[in-house]
Coordinates of C-alpha atoms in Angstrom, one line a residue:
X12 CA 86.7 -103.0 4.8
X13 CA 90.1 -104.8 4.2
X14 CA 91.2 -103.1 1.0
X15 CA 90.2 -99.3 0.6
X16 CA 91.5 -99.3 -2.9
X17 CA 88.7 -101.9 -3.7
X18 CA 86.1 -100.1 -1.7
X19 CA 86.7 -96.7 -3.6
X20 CA 86.0 -98.5 -7.0
X21 CA 83.3 -100.8 -5.8
X22 CA 81.1 -98.3 -4.3
X23 CA 80.9 -96.1 -7.3
X24 CA 80.3 -99.3 -9.5
X25 CA 77.3 -100.3 -7.3
X26 CA 76.2 -96.7 -7.6
X27 CA 76.3 -97.0 -11.4
X28 CA 74.4 -100.3 -11.3
X29 CA 71.9 -98.7 -9.1
X30 CA 71.4 -95.9 -11.4
X31 CA 70.8 -98.1 -14.5
X32 CA 67.9 -99.9 -12.6
X33 CA 66.0 -96.6 -12.6
X34 CA 65.4 -97.5 -16.4
X35 CA 62.3 -99.9 -15.2
X36 CA 60.4 -96.6 -14.0
X37 CA 58.9 -95.5 -10.8
X38 CA 58.4 -98.9 -9.5
X39 CA 62.0 -99.8 -9.7
X40 CA 63.1 -96.8 -7.7
X41 CA 62.9 -98.7 -4.3
X42 CA 65.1 -101.4 -5.7
X43 CA 67.6 -98.9 -7.1
X44 CA 67.7 -97.1 -3.7
X45 CA 68.1 -100.6 -1.8
X46 CA 71.0 -101.4 -3.9
X47 CA 72.8 -98.3 -3.0
X48 CA 71.6 -98.0 0.7
X49 CA 72.9 -101.5 1.4
X50 CA 76.1 -100.8 -0.2
X51 CA 76.7 -97.6 1.6
X52 CA 75.3 -98.6 5.1
X53 CA 77.6 -101.6 5.1
X54 CA 80.6 -99.1 5.3
X55 CA 79.4 -98.3 8.8
X56 CA 79.7 -101.9 10.0
X57 CA 82.8 -103.1 12.2
X58 CA 85.9 -104.0 10.4
X59 CA 86.1 -107.6 9.7
X60 CA 89.5 -109.4 10.7
X61 CA 88.8 -112.9 9.3
X62 CA 86.8 -114.8 6.7
X63 CA 84.7 -116.2 9.6
X64 CA 83.6 -112.9 10.9
X65 CA 82.9 -111.8 7.4
X66 CA 80.7 -114.9 6.6
X67 CA 78.9 -114.5 9.9
X68 CA 78.1 -110.8 9.3
X69 CA 76.8 -111.7 5.6
X70 CA 74.8 -114.4 7.1
X71 CA 73.1 -112.2 9.8
X72 CA 72.4 -109.5 7.0
X73 CA 70.8 -112.0 4.7
X74 CA 68.8 -113.6 7.7
X75 CA 67.4 -110.2 8.8
X76 CA 66.6 -109.4 5.0
X77 CA 64.8 -112.5 4.5
X78 CA 62.9 -112.3 7.7
X79 CA 61.9 -108.7 6.9
X80 CA 60.8 -109.6 3.7
X81 CA 58.5 -112.3 5.0
X82 CA 57.1 -110.0 7.3
X83 CA 56.5 -107.1 4.8
X84 CA 54.9 -109.5 2.7
X85 CA 52.5 -111.1 5.0
X86 CA 51.7 -107.6 6.4
X87 CA 51.1 -106.3 2.8
X88 CA 48.7 -109.2 2.3
X89 CA 46.9 -108.6 5.5
X90 CA 46.5 -104.9 4.7
X91 CA 45.7 -105.2 1.1
X92 CA 42.1 -104.1 1.5
X93 CA 43.2 -101.3 3.7
X94 CA 45.7 -100.1 1.1
X95 CA 43.2 -100.1 -1.6
X96 CA 40.9 -98.1 0.5
X97 CA 43.4 -95.5 1.3
X98 CA 44.3 -95.3 -2.6
X99 CA 40.6 -94.8 -3.5
X100 CA 40.4 -92.2 -0.6
X101 CA 43.2 -90.3 -2.1
X102 CA 41.7 -90.1 -5.4
X103 CA 38.3 -88.9 -3.8
X104 CA 40.0 -86.2 -2.0
X105 CA 41.9 -85.2 -5.1
X106 CA 38.6 -85.0 -7.2
X107 CA 37.1 -83.1 -4.2
X108 CA 39.9 -80.6 -4.3
X109 CA 39.3 -80.3 -8.1
X110 CA 35.6 -79.4 -7.5
X111 CA 36.3 -76.9 -5.0
X112 CA 38.7 -75.4 -7.5
X113 CA 36.0 -75.4 -10.0
X114 CA 33.5 -73.8 -7.8
X115 CA 36.0 -70.9 -7.0
X116 CA 36.0 -70.0 -10.7
X117 CA 32.2 -70.2 -11.2
X118 CA 31.2 -67.6 -8.6
X119 CA 30.0 -64.0 -9.5
X120 CA 33.3 -62.4 -7.8
X121 CA 35.4 -64.7 -10.2
X122 CA 33.3 -63.6 -13.3
X123 CA 33.9 -59.8 -12.4
X124 CA 37.6 -60.5 -12.1
X125 CA 37.8 -62.3 -15.3
X126 CA 35.9 -59.6 -17.1
X127 CA 38.2 -56.9 -16.0
X128 CA 41.5 -58.8 -16.7
X129 CA 41.1 -62.5 -17.0
X130 CA 42.9 -63.0 -14.0
X131 CA 40.6 -65.4 -12.4
X132 CA 39.3 -67.3 -15.5
X133 CA 40.6 -70.8 -15.7
X134 CA 41.4 -70.6 -19.2
X135 CA 42.6 -67.1 -19.2
X136 CA 46.2 -66.3 -19.6
X137 CA 46.7 -66.4 -15.8
X138 CA 45.0 -69.5 -15.2
X139 CA 46.5 -71.9 -17.5
X140 CA 49.4 -72.8 -14.9
X141 CA 46.7 -73.5 -12.4
X142 CA 44.7 -75.7 -14.8
X143 CA 47.8 -77.7 -15.6
X144 CA 48.7 -78.2 -12.1
X145 CA 45.2 -79.6 -11.2
X146 CA 45.1 -81.8 -14.2
X147 CA 48.6 -83.3 -13.4
X148 CA 47.7 -83.9 -9.8
X149 CA 44.5 -85.7 -10.9
X150 CA 46.0 -87.9 -13.7
X151 CA 49.0 -88.9 -11.5
X152 CA 46.7 -89.7 -8.4
X153 CA 44.3 -91.8 -11.0
X154 CA 47.1 -93.6 -12.4
X155 CA 48.5 -94.9 -9.0
X156 CA 44.9 -95.6 -7.8
X157 CA 44.3 -97.8 -10.8
X158 CA 47.5 -99.7 -10.3
X159 CA 46.6 -100.4 -6.7
X160 CA 42.9 -100.9 -6.7
X161 CA 42.5 -102.9 -10.1
X162 CA 45.5 -105.4 -9.3
X163 CA 44.7 -108.6 -7.8
X164 CA 41.0 -108.5 -7.4
X165 CA 40.0 -111.7 -5.8
X166 CA 37.6 -111.3 -3.1
X167 CA 34.2 -109.9 -3.1
X168 CA 35.5 -106.7 -0.9
X169 CA 38.1 -106.0 -3.3
X170 CA 35.8 -106.4 -6.2
X171 CA 33.4 -103.9 -4.6
X172 CA 36.5 -101.3 -4.3
X173 CA 37.3 -101.9 -8.0
X174 CA 33.6 -101.4 -9.0
X175 CA 33.6 -98.1 -6.9
X176 CA 36.7 -97.0 -8.6
X177 CA 35.2 -97.6 -12.3
X178 CA 32.1 -95.5 -11.2
X179 CA 34.4 -93.0 -9.8
X180 CA 36.2 -92.7 -13.1
X181 CA 32.8 -91.4 -14.6
X182 CA 32.6 -88.8 -11.9
X183 CA 36.1 -87.7 -12.8
X184 CA 35.2 -87.6 -16.5
X185 CA 32.1 -85.6 -15.9
X186 CA 34.0 -83.1 -13.6
X187 CA 36.9 -82.6 -16.2
X188 CA 34.1 -82.1 -19.0
X189 CA 32.3 -79.5 -16.8
X190 CA 35.4 -77.1 -17.1
X191 CA 34.8 -76.7 -20.9
X192 CA 32.1 -74.1 -20.9
X193 CA 33.0 -71.9 -17.8
X194 CA 34.0 -68.8 -19.8
X195 CA 30.9 -69.1 -22.3
X196 CA 28.6 -69.4 -19.3
X197 CA 30.2 -66.7 -17.3
X198 CA 30.2 -64.3 -20.4
X199 CA 26.4 -64.6 -21.0
X200 CA 25.1 -65.2 -17.4
X201 CA 27.2 -63.0 -15.2
X202 CA 24.5 -60.9 -14.1
X203 CA 22.2 -63.7 -13.1
X204 CA 22.0 -66.3 -10.1
X205 CA 23.5 -68.8 -12.4
X206 CA 27.3 -68.4 -11.6
X207 CA 26.6 -68.6 -8.0
X208 CA 24.3 -71.5 -8.3
X209 CA 26.9 -73.4 -10.4
X210 CA 29.5 -72.6 -7.9
X211 CA 27.3 -73.8 -5.0
X212 CA 26.6 -77.1 -7.0
X213 CA 30.2 -77.6 -7.6
X214 CA 31.1 -76.9 -4.1
X215 CA 28.5 -79.4 -2.7
X216 CA 29.9 -81.9 -5.1
X217 CA 33.5 -81.3 -3.6
X218 CA 32.1 -81.5 0.1
X219 CA 30.4 -84.8 -1.0
X220 CA 33.6 -86.2 -2.4
X221 CA 35.6 -85.0 0.9
X222 CA 33.0 -86.9 2.9
X223 CA 33.3 -90.1 1.0
X224 CA 37.0 -90.0 1.3
X225 CA 36.8 -89.5 5.1
X226 CA 34.2 -92.1 5.6
X227 CA 36.1 -94.7 3.6
X228 CA 39.3 -94.1 5.8
X229 CA 37.2 -94.3 8.9
X230 CA 34.9 -97.1 7.9
X231 CA 31.7 -95.1 8.2
X232 CA 28.8 -94.3 6.0
X233 CA 29.1 -90.8 4.4
X234 CA 26.2 -88.4 4.3
X235 CA 23.8 -88.8 1.5
X236 CA 23.9 -86.1 -1.1
X237 CA 20.3 -85.3 -2.2
X238 CA 19.5 -86.0 -5.7
X239 CA 17.5 -82.6 -6.1
X240 CA 19.4 -79.6 -4.9
X241 CA 18.2 -76.0 -4.4
X242 CA 21.0 -74.7 -6.8
X243 CA 19.9 -77.3 -9.5
X244 CA 16.5 -75.9 -9.3
X245 CA 17.9 -72.4 -9.8
X246 CA 19.7 -73.6 -13.0
X247 CA 16.5 -75.3 -14.5
X248 CA 14.5 -72.2 -13.6
X249 CA 17.1 -70.1 -15.4
X250 CA 17.0 -72.1 -18.4
X251 CA 13.3 -71.9 -18.6
X252 CA 12.9 -68.2 -18.0
X253 CA 16.0 -66.2 -18.8
X254 CA 16.0 -64.4 -22.3
X255 CA 18.2 -61.8 -23.6
X256 CA 17.0 -58.5 -24.5
X257 CA 18.1 -59.0 -28.1
X258 CA 18.2 -62.9 -29.3
X259 CA 21.8 -63.8 -30.3
X260 CA 23.7 -67.0 -31.3
X261 CA 26.2 -66.4 -28.5
X262 CA 23.3 -66.5 -25.9
X263 CA 21.8 -69.6 -27.5
X264 CA 25.2 -71.5 -27.4
X265 CA 25.5 -70.4 -23.7
X266 CA 22.1 -71.8 -22.9
X267 CA 23.3 -75.0 -24.6
X268 CA 26.4 -75.0 -22.5
X269 CA 24.5 -74.3 -19.2
X270 CA 22.1 -77.2 -19.8
X271 CA 25.1 -79.6 -20.7
X272 CA 26.8 -78.4 -17.6
X273 CA 23.8 -79.0 -15.4
X274 CA 23.4 -82.4 -17.0
X275 CA 27.1 -83.3 -15.8
X276 CA 26.5 -82.0 -12.4
X277 CA 23.1 -83.8 -12.2
X278 CA 25.1 -87.0 -13.3
X279 CA 27.7 -86.6 -10.7
X280 CA 24.9 -85.8 -8.0
X281 CA 23.1 -89.0 -9.0
X282 CA 26.4 -91.1 -8.7
X283 CA 27.2 -89.7 -5.2
X284 CA 23.6 -89.6 -3.9
X285 CA 23.4 -93.4 -3.3
X286 CA 25.7 -94.6 -0.6
X287 CA 28.1 -97.4 -1.5
X288 CA 26.9 -100.8 -0.6
X289 CA 29.3 -102.7 1.8
X290 CA 28.5 -105.9 0.7
X291 CA 28.8 -104.9 -3.1
X292 CA 25.2 -105.9 -3.9
X293 CA 24.9 -103.3 -6.6
X294 CA 22.0 -103.3 -9.2
X295 CA 24.6 -103.5 -12.0
X296 CA 28.0 -104.9 -11.9
X297 CA 30.3 -102.2 -13.7
X298 CA 33.1 -104.8 -13.9
X299 CA 31.0 -107.1 -16.1
X300 CA 33.1 -108.1 -19.2
X301 CA 35.9 -105.9 -18.2
X302 CA 39.6 -107.0 -18.5
X303 CA 41.2 -105.1 -15.6
X304 CA 44.7 -106.1 -16.7
X305 CA 44.5 -103.9 -19.4
X306 CA 44.2 -100.7 -17.3
X307 CA 47.4 -101.6 -15.2
X308 CA 50.9 -100.4 -15.6
X309 CA 53.3 -103.1 -16.6
X310 CA 55.4 -104.7 -13.9
X311 CA 57.8 -106.5 -16.0
X312 CA 61.6 -106.0 -15.6
X313 CA 62.7 -106.6 -19.2
X314 CA 66.5 -107.0 -19.2
X315 CA 66.6 -105.7 -22.7
X316 CA 65.6 -102.2 -21.3
X317 CA 69.0 -102.0 -19.5
X318 CA 70.8 -102.8 -22.6
X319 CA 68.8 -100.3 -24.8
X320 CA 69.6 -97.7 -21.9
X321 CA 73.3 -98.1 -22.8
X322 CA 73.7 -95.2 -25.3
X323 CA 75.1 -91.7 -24.8
X324 CA 71.9 -89.9 -25.2
X325 CA 70.0 -92.0 -22.8
X326 CA 68.9 -90.1 -19.5
X327 CA 69.3 -93.2 -17.6
X328 CA 72.9 -93.8 -18.4
X329 CA 73.9 -90.2 -17.8
X330 CA 72.1 -90.5 -14.4
X331 CA 74.0 -93.5 -13.7
X332 CA 77.3 -92.0 -14.6
X333 CA 76.5 -88.8 -12.6
X334 CA 75.7 -90.8 -9.3
X335 CA 78.8 -92.9 -9.8
X336 CA 81.2 -89.9 -10.2
X337 CA 79.5 -88.1 -7.1
X338 CA 80.1 -91.2 -4.9
X339 CA 83.6 -91.6 -6.3
X340 CA 84.2 -87.7 -5.4
X341 CA 82.7 -88.4 -2.0
X342 CA 85.0 -91.2 -1.4
X343 CA 88.0 -89.1 -2.2
X344 CA 86.8 -86.0 -0.2
X345 CA 86.3 -88.4 2.9
X346 CA 90.1 -89.5 2.6
X347 CA 91.2 -85.9 2.7
X348 CA 89.0 -84.6 5.6
X349 CA 89.9 -85.3 9.1
X350 CA 88.6 -89.1 10.1
X351 CA 85.4 -89.5 11.8
X352 CA 83.4 -92.7 12.3
X353 CA 80.2 -91.8 10.6
X354 CA 81.6 -90.9 6.9
X355 CA 79.1 -93.2 5.3
X356 CA 76.3 -90.5 6.0
X357 CA 78.0 -88.3 3.3
X358 CA 77.6 -91.2 0.8
X359 CA 74.0 -91.9 2.1
X360 CA 73.1 -88.3 1.6
X361 CA 74.3 -88.2 -2.1
X362 CA 72.3 -91.5 -2.7
X363 CA 69.1 -90.2 -1.4
X364 CA 69.4 -86.6 -3.0
X365 CA 70.8 -87.2 -6.5
X366 CA 67.9 -88.1 -8.8
X367 CA 67.6 -88.4 -12.8
X368 CA 65.7 -85.0 -12.6
X369 CA 67.3 -81.8 -11.7
X370 CA 64.1 -80.5 -10.2
X371 CA 63.6 -83.4 -7.9
X372 CA 67.3 -83.3 -6.8
X373 CA 67.0 -79.6 -6.2
X374 CA 63.8 -80.1 -3.9
X375 CA 65.4 -83.0 -2.1
X376 CA 68.4 -81.0 -1.3
X377 CA 66.1 -78.3 0.4
X378 CA 64.3 -81.3 2.2
X379 CA 67.3 -83.0 3.3
X380 CA 69.1 -80.1 4.9
X381 CA 66.0 -78.5 6.5
X382 CA 65.0 -81.8 7.8
X383 CA 68.3 -82.7 9.0
X384 CA 68.7 -79.3 10.9
X385 CA 65.2 -79.8 12.5
X386 CA 65.9 -83.4 13.4
X387 CA 69.4 -82.4 15.0
X388 CA 67.7 -79.7 16.9
X389 CA 65.1 -82.1 18.3
X390 CA 67.6 -84.6 19.3
X391 CA 69.9 -82.1 20.8
X392 CA 66.8 -81.0 23.0
X393 CA 65.9 -84.5 24.0
X394 CA 69.5 -85.5 24.8
X395 CA 69.9 -82.2 27.1
X396 CA 67.2 -84.0 29.3
X397 CA 69.2 -87.1 29.7
X398 CA 66.4 -89.4 28.8
X399 CA 66.2 -93.0 30.2
X400 CA 66.8 -96.0 28.0
X401 CA 62.9 -96.6 27.7
X402 CA 62.3 -93.1 26.4
X403 CA 65.3 -93.3 23.8
X404 CA 64.1 -96.9 22.6
X405 CA 60.5 -95.2 22.4
X406 CA 62.0 -92.3 20.3
X407 CA 63.8 -94.8 18.0
X408 CA 60.6 -96.6 17.3
X409 CA 58.5 -93.6 16.8
X410 CA 60.9 -91.8 14.4
X411 CA 61.3 -94.7 12.3
X412 CA 57.6 -95.1 12.1
X413 CA 57.0 -91.5 10.9
X414 CA 60.2 -91.7 8.6
X415 CA 58.7 -94.5 6.6
X416 CA 55.1 -92.8 6.9
X417 CA 56.2 -89.7 5.0
X418 CA 58.6 -91.2 2.7
X419 CA 56.3 -90.8 -0.5
X420 CA 54.3 -87.9 0.9
X421 CA 56.9 -85.3 2.1
X422 CA 60.4 -86.3 2.1
X423 CA 61.2 -83.1 4.3
X424 CA 59.4 -85.1 7.3
X425 CA 61.3 -88.2 6.3
X426 CA 64.7 -86.5 6.6
X427 CA 63.5 -85.0 9.9
X428 CA 62.6 -88.2 11.5
X429 CA 65.5 -90.0 9.9
X430 CA 68.0 -88.0 11.3
X431 CA 66.3 -88.3 14.8
X432 CA 66.4 -92.2 14.3
X433 CA 70.0 -92.3 13.3
X434 CA 71.2 -90.1 16.2
X435 CA 69.2 -91.9 18.7
X436 CA 70.5 -95.2 17.4
X437 CA 74.2 -94.1 17.7
X438 CA 73.6 -92.5 21.0
X439 CA 72.2 -95.8 22.2
X440 CA 74.9 -97.9 20.8
X441 CA 77.8 -95.7 21.4
X442 CA 77.0 -93.9 24.7
X443 CA 79.0 -90.7 25.1
X444 CA 79.7 -90.1 21.6
X445 CA 81.2 -86.7 21.2
X446 CA 80.1 -84.1 18.5
X447 CA 77.4 -86.5 17.2
X448 CA 74.8 -83.8 16.0
X449 CA 77.7 -81.6 14.4
X450 CA 78.9 -84.6 12.6
X451 CA 75.3 -85.4 11.2
X452 CA 75.1 -81.7 10.0
X453 CA 78.5 -81.7 8.5
X454 CA 78.2 -85.0 6.6
X455 CA 74.6 -83.9 5.4
X456 CA 76.0 -80.3 4.2
X457 CA 78.8 -82.0 2.4
X458 CA 76.7 -84.7 0.8
X459 CA 74.2 -82.1 -0.2
X460 CA 76.8 -79.9 -1.9
X461 CA 78.4 -82.8 -3.9
X462 CA 75.0 -83.8 -4.9
X463 CA 74.2 -80.4 -6.2
X464 CA 77.3 -79.9 -7.9
X465 CA 77.3 -83.1 -9.9
X466 CA 73.5 -82.5 -10.8
X467 CA 75.0 -80.4 -13.5
X468 CA 77.3 -83.2 -14.7
X469 CA 76.0 -84.7 -18.1
X470 CA 72.6 -83.2 -17.2
X471 CA 69.4 -84.4 -19.1
X472 CA 67.1 -81.4 -19.1
X473 CA 63.3 -81.9 -19.5
X474 CA 63.2 -80.0 -22.6
X475 CA 65.3 -82.7 -24.1
X476 CA 62.2 -85.0 -23.7
X477 CA 59.6 -82.4 -25.2
X478 CA 59.4 -84.0 -28.6
X479 CA 58.8 -87.5 -27.4
X480 CA 56.3 -86.5 -24.7
X481 CA 54.3 -84.1 -26.9
X482 CA 54.1 -86.6 -29.9
X483 CA 52.9 -89.3 -27.3
X484 CA 50.1 -86.9 -26.3
X485 CA 49.3 -86.0 -29.6
X486 CA 48.9 -89.6 -30.7
X487 CA 47.0 -90.5 -27.5
X488 CA 44.6 -87.6 -28.3
X489 CA 43.8 -88.9 -31.7
X490 CA 43.4 -92.5 -30.5
X491 CA 40.8 -91.1 -27.9
X492 CA 39.3 -89.2 -30.7
X493 CA 38.9 -92.3 -33.1
X494 CA 37.2 -94.3 -30.1
X495 CA 34.7 -91.5 -29.6
X496 CA 34.0 -90.5 -33.1
X497 CA 34.0 -93.6 -35.1
X498 CA 30.6 -93.6 -36.7
X499 CA 30.0 -97.3 -36.8
X500 CA 32.2 -99.3 -34.3
X501 CA 31.3 -98.1 -30.7
X502 CA 33.3 -100.2 -28.2
X503 CA 33.2 -99.2 -24.4
X504 CA 36.1 -101.2 -23.5
X505 CA 38.3 -99.6 -26.2
X506 CA 36.9 -96.3 -25.2
X507 CA 38.1 -96.8 -21.6
X508 CA 41.6 -98.0 -22.7
X509 CA 42.0 -94.9 -24.9
X510 CA 40.7 -92.7 -21.9
X511 CA 43.3 -94.3 -19.6
X512 CA 46.0 -93.6 -22.4
X513 CA 45.4 -90.1 -22.7
X514 CA 45.0 -89.5 -19.0
X515 CA 48.4 -91.1 -18.6
X516 CA 50.0 -89.0 -21.4
X517 CA 48.5 -85.8 -19.9
X518 CA 50.0 -86.8 -16.6
X519 CA 53.4 -87.3 -18.1
X520 CA 53.5 -84.1 -20.1
X521 CA 52.1 -82.2 -17.1
X522 CA 55.0 -83.8 -14.8
X523 CA 57.5 -82.7 -17.4
X524 CA 56.2 -79.1 -17.3
X525 CA 56.2 -78.9 -13.7
X526 CA 59.7 -80.2 -13.5
X527 CA 61.2 -78.0 -16.3
X528 CA 59.8 -74.9 -14.3
X529 CA 62.1 -75.7 -11.6
X530 CA 65.2 -75.9 -13.8
X531 CA 67.6 -73.2 -14.7
X532 CA 65.9 -70.5 -16.9
X533 CA 68.4 -70.8 -19.7
X534 CA 67.3 -74.6 -20.1
X535 CA 63.5 -74.1 -20.2
X536 CA 62.0 -74.3 -23.7
X537 CA 58.5 -73.3 -24.7
X538 CA 57.0 -73.0 -21.2
X539 CA 53.9 -71.0 -22.1
X540 CA 53.2 -73.0 -25.3
X541 CA 53.6 -76.2 -23.4
X542 CA 51.2 -75.0 -20.6
X543 CA 48.7 -74.0 -23.4
X544 CA 49.3 -77.4 -25.3
X545 CA 48.4 -79.3 -22.1
X546 CA 45.4 -77.1 -21.2
X547 CA 43.9 -77.4 -24.8
X548 CA 44.5 -81.2 -24.9
X549 CA 42.5 -81.6 -21.8
X550 CA 39.9 -79.4 -23.3
X551 CA 39.7 -81.5 -26.3
X552 CA 39.5 -84.6 -24.2
X553 CA 36.6 -83.1 -22.2
X554 CA 34.8 -82.1 -25.2
X555 CA 35.3 -85.7 -26.6
X556 CA 34.0 -87.1 -23.2
X557 CA 30.8 -85.0 -23.7
X558 CA 30.4 -86.3 -27.0
X559 CA 30.6 -89.8 -25.7
X560 CA 27.8 -89.1 -23.3
X561 CA 25.6 -87.5 -25.9
X562 CA 26.1 -90.5 -28.2
X563 CA 25.5 -92.8 -25.2
X564 CA 22.1 -91.2 -24.6
X565 CA 20.8 -92.6 -28.0
X566 CA 21.8 -96.2 -27.1
X567 CA 22.5 -98.4 -29.9
X568 CA 20.8 -96.4 -32.4
X569 CA 22.2 -96.6 -35.9
X570 CA 23.3 -93.1 -37.0
X571 CA 22.0 -91.8 -40.2
X572 CA 24.3 -91.4 -43.3
X573 CA 24.4 -87.5 -42.7
X574 CA 25.3 -88.2 -39.1
X575 CA 28.0 -90.5 -39.9
X576 CA 29.4 -88.3 -42.6
X577 CA 29.5 -85.5 -40.0
X578 CA 31.6 -87.6 -37.5
X579 CA 33.9 -88.8 -40.3
X580 CA 34.5 -85.2 -41.3
X581 CA 35.6 -84.1 -37.8
X582 CA 37.7 -87.2 -37.3
X583 CA 39.4 -86.6 -40.7
X584 CA 40.2 -83.0 -39.9
X585 CA 41.7 -84.2 -36.5
X586 CA 43.7 -86.9 -38.2
X587 CA 45.1 -84.3 -40.5
X588 CA 46.2 -82.1 -38.0
X589 CA 47.4 -84.5 -35.1
X590 CA 49.2 -87.0 -37.3
X591 CA 53.1 -86.4 -37.1
X592 CA 53.2 -85.8 -40.8
X593 CA 49.9 -84.1 -41.0
X594 CA 49.3 -80.2 -41.6
X595 CA 47.8 -77.5 -39.6
X596 CA 44.0 -77.6 -39.7
X597 CA 42.7 -74.7 -42.1
X598 CA 40.8 -72.0 -40.4
X599 CA 38.0 -72.6 -42.7
X600 CA 37.6 -76.3 -41.7
X601 CA 35.0 -75.7 -39.4
X602 CA 31.4 -76.1 -40.5
X603 CA 29.4 -73.2 -41.7
X604 CA 25.8 -72.5 -40.6
X605 CA 24.0 -72.4 -37.2
X606 CA 24.8 -74.7 -34.3
X607 CA 21.2 -76.0 -33.5
X608 CA 22.1 -79.4 -31.7
X609 CA 24.5 -80.1 -28.7
X610 CA 26.4 -82.7 -30.9
X611 CA 27.0 -80.1 -33.6
X612 CA 28.2 -77.5 -31.0
X613 CA 30.5 -79.9 -29.5
X614 CA 32.0 -81.2 -32.9
X615 CA 32.7 -77.4 -33.8
X616 CA 34.6 -77.2 -30.3
X617 CA 36.5 -80.3 -31.0
X618 CA 37.6 -79.2 -34.5
X619 CA 38.5 -75.7 -33.0
X620 CA 40.6 -77.2 -30.1
X621 CA 42.1 -79.6 -32.7
X622 CA 43.3 -76.6 -34.8
X623 CA 44.9 -75.0 -31.7
X624 CA 46.5 -78.3 -30.6
X625 CA 47.9 -79.0 -34.1
X626 CA 49.4 -75.3 -34.2
X627 CA 51.0 -75.4 -30.8
X628 CA 52.4 -78.8 -31.2
X629 CA 54.2 -77.7 -34.4
X630 CA 55.6 -74.7 -32.5
X631 CA 56.8 -76.9 -29.7
X632 CA 58.3 -79.5 -32.0
X633 CA 59.8 -77.0 -34.3
X634 CA 62.1 -75.8 -31.5
X635 CA 62.5 -78.8 -29.1
X636 CA 65.9 -80.1 -28.7
X637 CA 66.8 -83.7 -29.3

């Protein structure tokens, strides 16, 4: 505050350092923003006229920070179980949403639409985007839930929640595997009660998942889902009685697929039929012999990652430079514009809007501007009533609580209540302030305009990361296939690790695809091919999950030589196609002959999906920029 020439250099430098911290991932974003927020908000402090005043102000800031940190840690420890319950409930709700989505694509009406134009089929040309959006949401929620529920499992209650998550992973896997045979079943059974029965079954599962999420949040017992449902009886009766007018291989495969889907739905029903025990006294312990740490995202802050990001092609370095230049431009602009006492609002707006990804920056601009407009309108209406000190103090408390509540859920509401909080605080501390609301709007619009302009400086478009993300998903798919298809070594722990790896990879590529669609059209690459690649990768993982279930039904039985050779052949074909230096799978790679067992049918599906994925990945990688 003593030397503006130092301030104009120091703030961009702190912004640059704040941007570099983002190299440690999503968990470091709070720390990154804190550095920038503290730096900018200090500009609003009164001018210090002596070292003693400066020392006292720094001591007060430090004392407040330490006290709040202690309070936050104690509160987090006290609410640890509640936080885990909320994370688990969020996953339950997400899976319930997916079950309802699946039910919508299984009814007779959807089948008729799909026959006429493939508009409603989940795997039709118009449905791939919907599938990718659902998969991305589930995998992202699943990753966050694992990191919360499986970390620091000490008490019996926390162990119970962890066990429920492990069982819920089985529900998730069965649900995702149920989508693989939708088209085949609808094609062969569209004029029967089967589609409606399957749709009703999926909807009941979705309702049961929603009820469990609500009961977990409210601390009540959910309604019990019957193990025997009328829709299940309809499916079993259809399997026994329905016959085509002329026998065909397609109908035989559809019958096999229907039986497999019914088995998956029944498995989910059985898992949801028994209410969870509050005391954790289950007949079997799902956590027995399991290393929970292997399923968590790393929390290390490796200094070497900072050094490795100091390279021109690094998106983190480009973001740090972009943020520093935007703050520097904001500092210069504030010295040209007429002076007003809340100019740090401009820099704060730049800091909260500008993000490493263009799509996120664009969305936050919309949320920040609209939220600020609504917040200013709300404060203007409140101040026009000349509220008492008690009402304004209550407004400060409520607005702060809501701003923090929605910060990771809906930033538009956070911007709204943050504006209410800031304006009420200024009105309390500086009664009679002139043009307060006008200044807030002006500062927000200036900051948003600067953030938008500098989002095009040294951009790192999502297409630049296509090669790395596609290759990572391809490797994860191959690792998952090896865990399932290995004819000799069957390890449940290794299978769960590889399943986590492919789910994380699917979430990463799905997020990249969603962000790329928000970027300027000229910077988008291989949109349809990438969506198809994600969808078919999920289909392949679903087929592999079904194979895992089929193999588990045989227990520890040693496979015959012929069965081992069949698994090795499929695995070799996948390795040939999915290895970075491999070749496309030949169209004749699939086995000839009839499909007379569920395992053989699923192996054929795995080979077909592997061929499609190999072709799509090579199309994407051949044109992906570096």
